[in-house]
PDB file of C-alpha atoms in Angstrom:
ATOM      1  CA  UNK A   1    -147.082 -36.159  33.507  1.00 83.00           C
ATOM      2  CA  UNK A   2    -145.566 -33.635  37.546  1.00 87.00           C
ATOM      3  CA  UNK A   3    -142.954 -31.940  38.066  1.00 89.00           C
ATOM      4  CA  UNK A   4    -141.281 -34.665  40.495  1.00 89.00           C
ATOM      5  CA  UNK A   5    -140.925 -36.989  37.712  1.00 91.00           C
ATOM      6  CA  UNK A   6    -138.362 -34.473  35.251  1.00 91.00           C
ATOM      7  CA  UNK A   7    -136.008 -33.467  38.874  1.00 90.00           C
ATOM      8  CA  UNK A   8    -135.914 -38.294  38.794  1.00 91.00           C
ATOM      9  CA  UNK A   9    -135.679 -37.667  35.392  1.00 91.00           C
ATOM     10  CA  UNK A  10    -132.714 -34.834  34.994  1.00 91.00           C
ATOM     11  CA  UNK A  11    -131.162 -36.694  37.955  1.00 90.00           C
ATOM     12  CA  UNK A  12    -130.656 -40.066  36.174  1.00 90.00           C
ATOM     13  CA  UNK A  13    -128.734 -38.919  34.252  1.00 90.00           C
ATOM     14  CA  UNK A  14    -126.890 -36.450  35.083  1.00 87.00           C
ATOM     15  CA  UNK A  15    -125.014 -40.006  37.301  1.00 86.00           C
ATOM     16  CA  UNK A  16    -126.977 -42.360  34.288  1.00 89.00           C
ATOM     17  CA  UNK A  17    -127.229 -44.795  37.119  1.00 87.00           C
ATOM     18  CA  UNK A  18    -130.627 -45.030  39.260  1.00 88.00           C
ATOM     19  CA  UNK A  19    -128.993 -45.929  42.546  1.00 87.00           C
ATOM     20  CA  UNK A  20    -126.881 -42.859  43.023  1.00 85.00           C
ATOM     21  CA  UNK A  21    -129.572 -40.996  41.382  1.00 87.00           C
ATOM     22  CA  UNK A  22    -131.370 -42.497  44.407  1.00 87.00           C
ATOM     23  CA  UNK A  23    -129.097 -40.828  46.832  1.00 85.00           C
ATOM     24  CA  UNK A  24    -128.340 -38.020  45.636  1.00 83.00           C
ATOM     25  CA  UNK A  25    -132.779 -37.196  45.586  1.00 84.00           C
ATOM     26  CA  UNK A  26    -132.861 -39.102  49.512  1.00 84.00           C
ATOM     27  CA  UNK A  27    -135.542 -41.031  48.043  1.00 88.00           C
ATOM     28  CA  UNK A  28    -135.360 -45.148  47.076  1.00 90.00           C
ATOM     29  CA  UNK A  29    -134.559 -46.212  43.886  1.00 89.00           C
ATOM     30  CA  UNK A  30    -137.808 -47.725  43.526  1.00 91.00           C
ATOM     31  CA  UNK A  31    -139.026 -44.095  43.423  1.00 91.00           C
ATOM     32  CA  UNK A  32    -137.344 -42.812  40.802  1.00 91.00           C
ATOM     33  CA  UNK A  33    -137.476 -46.136  38.667  1.00 90.00           C
ATOM     34  CA  UNK A  34    -141.514 -46.516  38.501  1.00 92.00           C
ATOM     35  CA  UNK A  35    -141.683 -42.435  38.198  1.00 92.00           C
ATOM     36  CA  UNK A  36    -139.803 -43.155  35.298  1.00 92.00           C
ATOM     37  CA  UNK A  37    -141.477 -46.022  33.987  1.00 92.00           C
ATOM     38  CA  UNK A  38    -144.549 -43.770  34.229  1.00 92.00           C
ATOM     39  CA  UNK A  39    -143.402 -41.484  32.514  1.00 91.00           C
ATOM     40  CA  UNK A  40    -142.630 -43.746  29.714  1.00 92.00           C
ATOM     41  CA  UNK A  41    -145.276 -44.805  29.437  1.00 91.00           C
ATOM     42  CA  UNK A  42    -147.518 -41.181  29.968  1.00 92.00           C
ATOM     43  CA  UNK A  43    -145.116 -40.663  27.067  1.00 91.00           C
ATOM     44  CA  UNK A  44    -145.944 -43.430  24.716  1.00 92.00           C
ATOM     45  CA  UNK A  45    -141.356 -43.791  23.607  1.00 92.00           C
ATOM     46  CA  UNK A  46    -138.573 -45.073  26.132  1.00 93.00           C
ATOM     47  CA  UNK A  47    -136.383 -42.443  26.751  1.00 93.00           C
ATOM     48  CA  UNK A  48    -133.411 -44.754  28.861  1.00 92.00           C
ATOM     49  CA  UNK A  49    -131.783 -48.478  27.368  1.00 89.00           C
ATOM     50  CA  UNK A  50    -131.181 -50.002  30.663  1.00 86.00           C
ATOM     51  CA  UNK A  51    -129.142 -53.067  31.335  1.00 80.00           C
ATOM     52  CA  UNK A  52    -127.880 -54.660  34.394  1.00 74.00           C
ATOM     53  CA  UNK A  53    -124.136 -52.093  34.070  1.00 75.00           C
ATOM     54  CA  UNK A  54    -125.108 -48.950  32.672  1.00 81.00           C
ATOM     55  CA  UNK A  55    -127.884 -46.690  31.315  1.00 88.00           C
ATOM     56  CA  UNK A  56    -127.361 -44.251  27.948  1.00 89.00           C
ATOM     57  CA  UNK A  57    -130.016 -42.474  26.639  1.00 91.00           C
ATOM     58  CA  UNK A  58    -132.397 -43.194  23.547  1.00 91.00           C
ATOM     59  CA  UNK A  59    -132.375 -41.373  20.963  1.00 91.00           C
ATOM     60  CA  UNK A  60    -136.054 -40.439  22.275  1.00 92.00           C
ATOM     61  CA  UNK A  61    -134.645 -39.398  25.914  1.00 90.00           C
ATOM     62  CA  UNK A  62    -131.528 -37.511  24.436  1.00 90.00           C
ATOM     63  CA  UNK A  63    -134.859 -34.928  23.226  1.00 92.00           C
ATOM     64  CA  UNK A  64    -137.138 -35.316  26.065  1.00 93.00           C
ATOM     65  CA  UNK A  65    -133.378 -34.590  28.606  1.00 92.00           C
ATOM     66  CA  UNK A  66    -132.848 -30.630  26.167  1.00 90.00           C
ATOM     67  CA  UNK A  67    -137.390 -29.735  26.590  1.00 90.00           C
ATOM     68  CA  UNK A  68    -136.965 -30.689  30.839  1.00 91.00           C
ATOM     69  CA  UNK A  69    -134.007 -28.995  31.562  1.00 91.00           C
ATOM     70  CA  UNK A  70    -136.157 -26.128  29.922  1.00 88.00           C
ATOM     71  CA  UNK A  71    -138.952 -26.846  31.896  1.00 90.00           C
ATOM     72  CA  UNK A  72    -137.126 -27.014  34.897  1.00 88.00           C
ATOM     73  CA  UNK A  73    -134.839 -24.078  34.483  1.00 85.00           C
ATOM     74  CA  UNK A  74    -137.908 -21.682  33.576  1.00 85.00           C
ATOM     75  CA  UNK A  75    -139.174 -22.738  36.877  1.00 86.00           C
ATOM     76  CA  UNK A  76    -136.455 -22.195  39.229  1.00 81.00           C
ATOM     77  CA  UNK A  77    -135.942 -18.906  36.809  1.00 77.00           C
ATOM     78  CA  UNK A  78    -139.642 -18.258  37.720  1.00 77.00           C
ATOM     79  CA  UNK A  79    -139.577 -18.505  41.520  1.00 75.00           C
ATOM     80  CA  UNK A  80    -136.959 -16.324  41.631  1.00 70.00           C
ATOM     81  CA  UNK A  81    -138.054 -13.199  40.445  1.00 68.00           C
ATOM     82  CA  UNK A  82    -141.329 -13.459  42.559  1.00 67.00           C
ATOM     83  CA  UNK A  83    -138.337 -13.988  45.151  1.00 63.00           C
ATOM     84  CA  UNK A  84    -136.479 -10.719  44.065  1.00 60.00           C
ATOM     85  CA  UNK A  85    -140.284  -8.932  43.500  1.00 53.00           C
ATOM     86  CA  UNK A  86    -141.288  -9.353  47.000  1.00 44.00           C
ATOM     87  CA  UNK A  87    -137.470  -8.811  48.592  1.00 53.00           C
ATOM     88  CA  UNK A  88    -134.199  -7.264  47.158  1.00 63.00           C
ATOM     89  CA  UNK A  89    -132.006 -10.240  47.371  1.00 73.00           C
ATOM     90  CA  UNK A  90    -128.285  -7.927  49.033  1.00 80.00           C
ATOM     91  CA  UNK A  91    -125.066  -8.866  49.900  1.00 85.00           C
ATOM     92  CA  UNK A  92    -121.569 -10.357  49.379  1.00 90.00           C
ATOM     93  CA  UNK A  93    -120.324 -13.264  48.742  1.00 91.00           C
ATOM     94  CA  UNK A  94    -116.328 -14.202  49.589  1.00 95.00           C
ATOM     95  CA  UNK A  95    -116.490 -16.444  47.058  1.00 95.00           C
ATOM     96  CA  UNK A  96    -112.511 -19.040  46.468  1.00 95.00           C
ATOM     97  CA  UNK A  97    -111.517 -20.678  43.840  1.00 94.00           C
ATOM     98  CA  UNK A  98    -108.358 -22.775  43.350  1.00 89.00           C
ATOM     99  CA  UNK A  99    -105.929 -21.617  41.154  1.00 84.00           C
ATOM    100  CA  UNK A 100    -105.951 -22.167  37.612  1.00 83.00           C
ATOM    101  CA  UNK A 101    -109.604 -22.983  37.134  1.00 88.00           C
ATOM    102  CA  UNK A 102    -111.109 -19.526  36.704  1.00 87.00           C
ATOM    103  CA  UNK A 103    -111.502 -20.158  33.384  1.00 83.00           C
ATOM    104  CA  UNK A 104    -114.384 -23.457  33.969  1.00 82.00           C
ATOM    105  CA  UNK A 105    -116.459 -21.081  36.637  1.00 84.00           C
ATOM    106  CA  UNK A 106    -116.097 -17.228  34.956  1.00 84.00           C
ATOM    107  CA  UNK A 107    -119.422 -18.123  32.513  1.00 79.00           C
ATOM    108  CA  UNK A 108    -120.935 -19.843  35.820  1.00 79.00           C
ATOM    109  CA  UNK A 109    -120.092 -16.548  38.075  1.00 84.00           C
ATOM    110  CA  UNK A 110    -121.712 -14.522  35.275  1.00 83.00           C
ATOM    111  CA  UNK A 111    -125.000 -15.869  34.848  1.00 78.00           C
ATOM    112  CA  UNK A 112    -125.089 -15.754  38.638  1.00 79.00           C
ATOM    113  CA  UNK A 113    -124.045 -12.730  38.744  1.00 80.00           C
ATOM    114  CA  UNK A 114    -127.676 -11.688  35.625  1.00 78.00           C
ATOM    115  CA  UNK A 115    -129.770 -13.360  38.536  1.00 77.00           C
ATOM    116  CA  UNK A 116    -128.743 -11.767  41.441  1.00 80.00           C
ATOM    117  CA  UNK A 117    -127.450  -8.405  40.081  1.00 82.00           C
ATOM    118  CA  UNK A 118    -127.346  -6.614  43.897  1.00 83.00           C
ATOM    119  CA  UNK A 119    -125.009  -9.240  45.347  1.00 86.00           C
ATOM    120  CA  UNK A 120    -121.608  -8.007  45.304  1.00 89.00           C
ATOM    121  CA  UNK A 121    -118.479 -11.105  44.182  1.00 91.00           C
ATOM    122  CA  UNK A 122    -114.809 -10.538  45.733  1.00 94.00           C
ATOM    123  CA  UNK A 123    -113.278 -13.568  44.497  1.00 95.00           C
ATOM    124  CA  UNK A 124    -109.986 -14.943  45.699  1.00 94.00           C
ATOM    125  CA  UNK A 125    -107.145 -17.394  43.815  1.00 92.00           C
ATOM    126  CA  UNK A 126    -105.351 -19.245  46.290  1.00 89.00           C
ATOM    127  CA  UNK A 127    -103.583 -23.245  46.792  1.00 86.00           C
ATOM    128  CA  UNK A 128    -105.868 -25.875  48.097  1.00 87.00           C
ATOM    129  CA  UNK A 129    -104.909 -25.760  52.018  1.00 87.00           C
ATOM    130  CA  UNK A 130    -105.369 -22.045  51.634  1.00 90.00           C
ATOM    131  CA  UNK A 131    -109.118 -22.541  50.741  1.00 92.00           C
ATOM    132  CA  UNK A 132    -109.776 -24.683  53.211  1.00 92.00           C
ATOM    133  CA  UNK A 133    -108.366 -22.621  56.074  1.00 92.00           C
ATOM    134  CA  UNK A 134    -110.207 -19.247  54.958  1.00 94.00           C
ATOM    135  CA  UNK A 135    -113.532 -21.521  54.302  1.00 94.00           C
ATOM    136  CA  UNK A 136    -112.966 -23.302  57.870  1.00 92.00           C
ATOM    137  CA  UNK A 137    -112.323 -19.321  59.370  1.00 92.00           C
ATOM    138  CA  UNK A 138    -115.224 -17.954  57.940  1.00 92.00           C
ATOM    139  CA  UNK A 139    -112.681 -15.670  55.616  1.00 95.00           C
ATOM    140  CA  UNK A 140    -114.886 -17.357  52.563  1.00 95.00           C
ATOM    141  CA  UNK A 141    -118.032 -18.567  52.323  1.00 94.00           C
ATOM    142  CA  UNK A 142    -117.847 -21.042  49.757  1.00 94.00           C
ATOM    143  CA  UNK A 143    -114.073 -22.406  47.568  1.00 94.00           C
ATOM    144  CA  UNK A 144    -113.872 -24.483  44.604  1.00 93.00           C
ATOM    145  CA  UNK A 145    -111.830 -26.766  45.343  1.00 92.00           C
ATOM    146  CA  UNK A 146    -108.516 -30.033  44.571  1.00 88.00           C
ATOM    147  CA  UNK A 147    -111.244 -32.305  47.804  1.00 88.00           C
ATOM    148  CA  UNK A 148    -108.294 -35.169  49.045  1.00 82.00           C
ATOM    149  CA  UNK A 149    -109.508 -37.806  50.315  1.00 77.00           C
ATOM    150  CA  UNK A 150    -108.956 -36.168  54.869  1.00 75.00           C
ATOM    151  CA  UNK A 151    -110.301 -36.359  57.612  1.00 73.00           C
ATOM    152  CA  UNK A 152    -108.585 -32.249  58.482  1.00 76.00           C
ATOM    153  CA  UNK A 153    -112.094 -31.759  55.771  1.00 84.00           C
ATOM    154  CA  UNK A 154    -114.723 -32.818  58.756  1.00 87.00           C
ATOM    155  CA  UNK A 155    -115.989 -29.442  60.009  1.00 88.00           C
ATOM    156  CA  UNK A 156    -116.743 -28.528  55.928  1.00 91.00           C
ATOM    157  CA  UNK A 157    -119.947 -30.176  53.410  1.00 91.00           C
ATOM    158  CA  UNK A 158    -118.673 -30.867  49.804  1.00 90.00           C
ATOM    159  CA  UNK A 159    -120.547 -31.150  47.280  1.00 86.00           C
ATOM    160  CA  UNK A 160    -118.204 -32.919  44.460  1.00 83.00           C
ATOM    161  CA  UNK A 161    -118.463 -31.092  40.593  1.00 82.00           C
ATOM    162  CA  UNK A 162    -116.418 -32.501  38.578  1.00 83.00           C
ATOM    163  CA  UNK A 163    -113.104 -34.925  38.383  1.00 87.00           C
ATOM    164  CA  UNK A 164    -110.608 -34.129  36.312  1.00 88.00           C
ATOM    165  CA  UNK A 165    -107.973 -36.001  34.819  1.00 91.00           C
ATOM    166  CA  UNK A 166    -104.045 -36.183  36.301  1.00 90.00           C
ATOM    167  CA  UNK A 167    -101.858 -35.028  33.508  1.00 94.00           C
ATOM    168  CA  UNK A 168     -98.000 -35.300  33.043  1.00 95.00           C
ATOM    169  CA  UNK A 169     -96.801 -31.943  32.059  1.00 95.00           C
ATOM    170  CA  UNK A 170     -93.247 -31.670  29.991  1.00 95.00           C
ATOM    171  CA  UNK A 171     -91.518 -30.020  27.102  1.00 95.00           C
ATOM    172  CA  UNK A 172     -91.963 -31.087  23.493  1.00 94.00           C
ATOM    173  CA  UNK A 173     -88.739 -32.435  23.174  1.00 95.00           C
ATOM    174  CA  UNK A 174     -89.172 -34.832  26.273  1.00 96.00           C
ATOM    175  CA  UNK A 175     -88.541 -38.377  25.926  1.00 96.00           C
ATOM    176  CA  UNK A 176     -92.348 -39.006  26.840  1.00 96.00           C
ATOM    177  CA  UNK A 177     -93.980 -36.310  24.314  1.00 95.00           C
ATOM    178  CA  UNK A 178     -95.460 -38.117  21.804  1.00 94.00           C
ATOM    179  CA  UNK A 179     -97.539 -40.653  23.580  1.00 94.00           C
ATOM    180  CA  UNK A 180    -100.868 -41.140  23.062  1.00 94.00           C
ATOM    181  CA  UNK A 181    -100.530 -41.514  26.955  1.00 95.00           C
ATOM    182  CA  UNK A 182     -98.104 -42.653  29.551  1.00 96.00           C
ATOM    183  CA  UNK A 183     -98.253 -45.619  32.018  1.00 96.00           C
ATOM    184  CA  UNK A 184     -96.959 -43.568  35.961  1.00 95.00           C
ATOM    185  CA  UNK A 185     -94.243 -46.280  35.813  1.00 95.00           C
ATOM    186  CA  UNK A 186     -92.558 -44.496  32.897  1.00 96.00           C
ATOM    187  CA  UNK A 187     -92.274 -41.656  34.786  1.00 96.00           C
ATOM    188  CA  UNK A 188     -89.441 -43.182  36.263  1.00 96.00           C
ATOM    189  CA  UNK A 189     -86.271 -42.400  36.179  1.00 95.00           C
ATOM    190  CA  UNK A 190     -87.172 -38.540  35.209  1.00 97.00           C
ATOM    191  CA  UNK A 191     -86.808 -35.624  37.174  1.00 96.00           C
ATOM    192  CA  UNK A 192     -89.760 -33.963  38.784  1.00 95.00           C
ATOM    193  CA  UNK A 193     -90.990 -30.112  39.104  1.00 94.00           C
ATOM    194  CA  UNK A 194     -93.310 -30.999  42.846  1.00 90.00           C
ATOM    195  CA  UNK A 195     -95.156 -28.715  43.985  1.00 84.00           C
ATOM    196  CA  UNK A 196     -95.354 -27.113  48.282  1.00 79.00           C
ATOM    197  CA  UNK A 197     -98.137 -29.728  48.938  1.00 74.00           C
ATOM    198  CA  UNK A 198    -100.967 -29.720  51.760  1.00 68.00           C
ATOM    199  CA  UNK A 199    -100.479 -31.883  54.592  1.00 67.00           C
ATOM    200  CA  UNK A 200    -102.280 -31.678  57.110  1.00 73.00           C
ATOM    201  CA  UNK A 201    -105.904 -32.201  53.416  1.00 74.00           C
ATOM    202  CA  UNK A 202    -104.542 -35.301  52.061  1.00 68.00           C
ATOM    203  CA  UNK A 203    -102.350 -33.755  49.246  1.00 75.00           C
ATOM    204  CA  UNK A 204     -99.224 -35.449  50.713  1.00 79.00           C
ATOM    205  CA  UNK A 205    -101.333 -38.821  50.780  1.00 81.00           C
ATOM    206  CA  UNK A 206    -102.839 -38.679  47.300  1.00 81.00           C
ATOM    207  CA  UNK A 207     -98.990 -37.809  45.761  1.00 83.00           C
ATOM    208  CA  UNK A 208     -97.382 -40.316  48.056  1.00 85.00           C
ATOM    209  CA  UNK A 209     -99.291 -43.277  47.635  1.00 87.00           C
ATOM    210  CA  UNK A 210     -99.317 -42.598  43.141  1.00 89.00           C
ATOM    211  CA  UNK A 211     -95.241 -42.246  42.897  1.00 92.00           C
ATOM    212  CA  UNK A 212     -95.579 -45.815  45.377  1.00 92.00           C
ATOM    213  CA  UNK A 213     -98.241 -47.274  42.952  1.00 92.00           C
ATOM    214  CA  UNK A 214     -96.365 -46.917  40.075  1.00 93.00           C
ATOM    215  CA  UNK A 215     -93.474 -48.446  41.926  1.00 94.00           C
ATOM    216  CA  UNK A 216     -91.355 -46.000  42.376  1.00 95.00           C
ATOM    217  CA  UNK A 217     -90.548 -41.827  44.670  1.00 93.00           C
ATOM    218  CA  UNK A 218     -88.630 -39.526  41.916  1.00 93.00           C
ATOM    219  CA  UNK A 219     -86.022 -36.922  42.770  1.00 94.00           C
ATOM    220  CA  UNK A 220     -87.669 -33.479  42.511  1.00 94.00           C
ATOM    221  CA  UNK A 221     -85.172 -30.865  41.353  1.00 94.00           C
ATOM    222  CA  UNK A 222     -88.063 -28.005  41.760  1.00 94.00           C
ATOM    223  CA  UNK A 223     -90.520 -27.205  44.468  1.00 92.00           C
ATOM    224  CA  UNK A 224     -92.854 -23.986  44.117  1.00 86.00           C
ATOM    225  CA  UNK A 225     -96.244 -22.981  45.923  1.00 80.00           C
ATOM    226  CA  UNK A 226     -97.391 -21.285  42.811  1.00 79.00           C
ATOM    227  CA  UNK A 227     -98.653 -22.558  40.047  1.00 81.00           C
ATOM    228  CA  UNK A 228     -97.547 -20.718  37.361  1.00 84.00           C
ATOM    229  CA  UNK A 229     -93.091 -20.912  37.910  1.00 88.00           C
ATOM    230  CA  UNK A 230     -93.853 -24.996  38.303  1.00 88.00           C
ATOM    231  CA  UNK A 231     -95.400 -24.348  34.619  1.00 89.00           C
ATOM    232  CA  UNK A 232     -92.082 -21.983  34.130  1.00 91.00           C
ATOM    233  CA  UNK A 233     -89.496 -24.447  35.398  1.00 93.00           C
ATOM    234  CA  UNK A 234     -91.223 -27.438  33.264  1.00 94.00           C
ATOM    235  CA  UNK A 235     -91.038 -24.825  29.703  1.00 93.00           C
ATOM    236  CA  UNK A 236     -87.363 -24.635  31.303  1.00 93.00           C
ATOM    237  CA  UNK A 237     -86.690 -28.079  31.018  1.00 94.00           C
ATOM    238  CA  UNK A 238     -85.852 -28.424  34.530  1.00 96.00           C
ATOM    239  CA  UNK A 239     -88.581 -31.599  35.004  1.00 96.00           C
ATOM    240  CA  UNK A 240     -91.853 -32.380  34.156  1.00 96.00           C
ATOM    241  CA  UNK A 241     -94.736 -31.797  36.249  1.00 93.00           C
ATOM    242  CA  UNK A 242     -98.650 -33.486  37.010  1.00 92.00           C
ATOM    243  CA  UNK A 243    -101.518 -31.076  36.543  1.00 90.00           C
ATOM    244  CA  UNK A 244    -104.991 -31.516  36.598  1.00 90.00           C
ATOM    245  CA  UNK A 245    -106.981 -31.649  32.992  1.00 89.00           C
ATOM    246  CA  UNK A 246    -108.896 -28.033  34.043  1.00 86.00           C
ATOM    247  CA  UNK A 247    -105.758 -26.344  33.470  1.00 84.00           C
ATOM    248  CA  UNK A 248    -104.920 -27.223  29.498  1.00 82.00           C
ATOM    249  CA  UNK A 249    -106.156 -23.676  29.411  1.00 74.00           C
ATOM    250  CA  UNK A 250    -103.499 -22.162  30.142  1.00 74.00           C
ATOM    251  CA  UNK A 251    -101.390 -24.142  28.850  1.00 78.00           C
ATOM    252  CA  UNK A 252    -102.025 -23.214  25.130  1.00 73.00           C
ATOM    253  CA  UNK A 253     -99.574 -20.216  26.255  1.00 75.00           C
ATOM    254  CA  UNK A 254     -96.809 -22.375  26.613  1.00 83.00           C
ATOM    255  CA  UNK A 255     -95.749 -23.791  22.623  1.00 85.00           C
ATOM    256  CA  UNK A 256     -92.993 -25.785  23.710  1.00 88.00           C
ATOM    257  CA  UNK A 257     -95.332 -27.047  26.707  1.00 92.00           C
ATOM    258  CA  UNK A 258     -97.120 -30.853  25.910  1.00 93.00           C
ATOM    259  CA  UNK A 259     -99.837 -33.023  28.265  1.00 93.00           C
ATOM    260  CA  UNK A 260     -99.981 -36.112  28.854  1.00 95.00           C
ATOM    261  CA  UNK A 261    -102.587 -38.679  29.829  1.00 95.00           C
ATOM    262  CA  UNK A 262    -101.532 -41.603  32.715  1.00 95.00           C
ATOM    263  CA  UNK A 263    -103.380 -44.025  32.226  1.00 94.00           C
ATOM    264  CA  UNK A 264    -105.463 -44.811  35.266  1.00 92.00           C
ATOM    265  CA  UNK A 265    -105.412 -41.657  35.908  1.00 91.00           C
ATOM    266  CA  UNK A 266    -108.400 -40.394  34.161  1.00 89.00           C
ATOM    267  CA  UNK A 267    -110.723 -39.222  36.722  1.00 84.00           C
ATOM    268  CA  UNK A 268    -107.942 -38.427  39.261  1.00 86.00           C
ATOM    269  CA  UNK A 269    -108.338 -35.218  40.744  1.00 87.00           C
ATOM    270  CA  UNK A 270    -111.621 -34.199  42.464  1.00 89.00           C
ATOM    271  CA  UNK A 271    -112.705 -31.002  42.462  1.00 90.00           C
ATOM    272  CA  UNK A 272    -115.994 -29.270  44.693  1.00 89.00           C
ATOM    273  CA  UNK A 273    -117.928 -27.116  46.562  1.00 91.00           C
ATOM    274  CA  UNK A 274    -116.646 -26.750  50.256  1.00 93.00           C
ATOM    275  CA  UNK A 275    -118.673 -24.173  52.501  1.00 93.00           C
ATOM    276  CA  UNK A 276    -118.993 -24.522  56.683  1.00 93.00           C
ATOM    277  CA  UNK A 277    -121.460 -26.241  58.135  1.00 91.00           C
ATOM    278  CA  UNK A 278    -121.730 -24.345  61.384  1.00 89.00           C
ATOM    279  CA  UNK A 279    -121.841 -20.746  59.439  1.00 88.00           C
ATOM    280  CA  UNK A 280    -125.294 -19.404  57.642  1.00 87.00           C
ATOM    281  CA  UNK A 281    -125.451 -17.284  54.282  1.00 86.00           C
ATOM    282  CA  UNK A 282    -128.184 -16.163  52.683  1.00 82.00           C
ATOM    283  CA  UNK A 283    -126.997 -14.844  49.802  1.00 83.00           C
ATOM    284  CA  UNK A 284    -123.988 -18.559  49.491  1.00 87.00           C
ATOM    285  CA  UNK A 285    -126.858 -20.971  49.063  1.00 83.00           C
ATOM    286  CA  UNK A 286    -128.746 -18.832  45.912  1.00 77.00           C
ATOM    287  CA  UNK A 287    -125.460 -20.194  44.541  1.00 78.00           C
ATOM    288  CA  UNK A 288    -125.378 -23.538  46.216  1.00 79.00           C
ATOM    289  CA  UNK A 289    -128.962 -24.051  44.666  1.00 70.00           C
ATOM    290  CA  UNK A 290    -128.595 -22.832  42.022  1.00 63.00           C
ATOM    291  CA  UNK A 291    -124.933 -21.309  41.005  1.00 59.00           C
ATOM    292  CA  UNK A 292    -124.656 -25.449  40.715  1.00 61.00           C
ATOM    293  CA  UNK A 293    -127.016 -26.370  38.868  1.00 64.00           C
ATOM    294  CA  UNK A 294    -126.040 -23.794  36.077  1.00 61.00           C
ATOM    295  CA  UNK A 295    -123.023 -26.452  36.210  1.00 60.00           C
ATOM    296  CA  UNK A 296    -124.975 -30.009  35.852  1.00 60.00           C
ATOM    297  CA  UNK A 297    -127.256 -28.147  32.984  1.00 60.00           C
ATOM    298  CA  UNK A 298    -124.216 -27.385  30.939  1.00 55.00           C
ATOM    299  CA  UNK A 299    -122.360 -30.825  31.729  1.00 58.00           C
ATOM    300  CA  UNK A 300    -125.856 -32.415  30.204  1.00 58.00           C
ATOM    301  CA  UNK A 301    -126.280 -30.707  27.592  1.00 55.00           C
ATOM    302  CA  UNK A 302    -122.381 -30.850  26.383  1.00 53.00           C
ATOM    303  CA  UNK A 303    -123.345 -34.933  26.581  1.00 51.00           C
ATOM    304  CA  UNK A 304    -120.689 -35.226  30.600  1.00 45.00           C
ATOM    305  CA  UNK A 305    -121.861 -37.109  33.435  1.00 46.00           C
ATOM    306  CA  UNK A 306    -122.206 -35.466  36.270  1.00 45.00           C
ATOM    307  CA  UNK A 307    -119.206 -36.191  37.158  1.00 44.00           C
ATOM    308  CA  UNK A 308    -116.966 -36.665  33.786  1.00 40.00           C
ATOM    309  CA  UNK A 309    -114.472 -34.754  33.027  1.00 38.00           C
TER     310      UNK A 309
END
């Protein structure tokens, strides 16, 4: 059994797709297929169900995935301990995150700080456009941010973390609140609580496209650049708002508000780690190599594909 085989197997489990796994690892699909086949032959069991349209873990594959993740973690930890014994890793990591995403990264930051206790963390909570600006200018080393299709991101490295559903947030007395899910077109005629949108990084285009596809443009009753104020406006009955599903943790504090899924928007919002292509940063690279791997391990152990929500 080779370490490379474990890496290939874990990559396929992350994506549930041989082609995407090969692209992620910068190897051929044939190489991954052959190595996993050899691994299965050595173990004497099938680890994956394969068909023309999907890949699934077998019961043996799910058990082996837990051990493979544990083995790879032990190897990374051993490497980090050796490196730490040779040189004390110190520095400051300036990290930004989009408003509302703090609960998703709290555990991961704790793991990173435990691994590198001599690296100080400066944390910044900002809106989408400000985070992009600060990373490009060098004020932030890395940020966890909404990513919209845009030419304005050409100076950034982008690594997807997850895709989140877009939800309609409304009061429990709203006419659509009792629905288990709605179509975007059913929001027609109801006033919107909107956010100040950035034009440089593609946010406005995405929202405009959403309503254009739904066949209407809403009456905007309130605009805010602060997500908490917008939620307060929703709670006050001014209108509904569109928010990503990761914000549900925050909404638990609002008894009068409910979130309704929107058909076709299950993976509407992409969250990614972004950092400058032009600036080197050793402590940031430790985060990218180790911290994001922890995120993938948590997703896999929870049964969530790498791009799940």
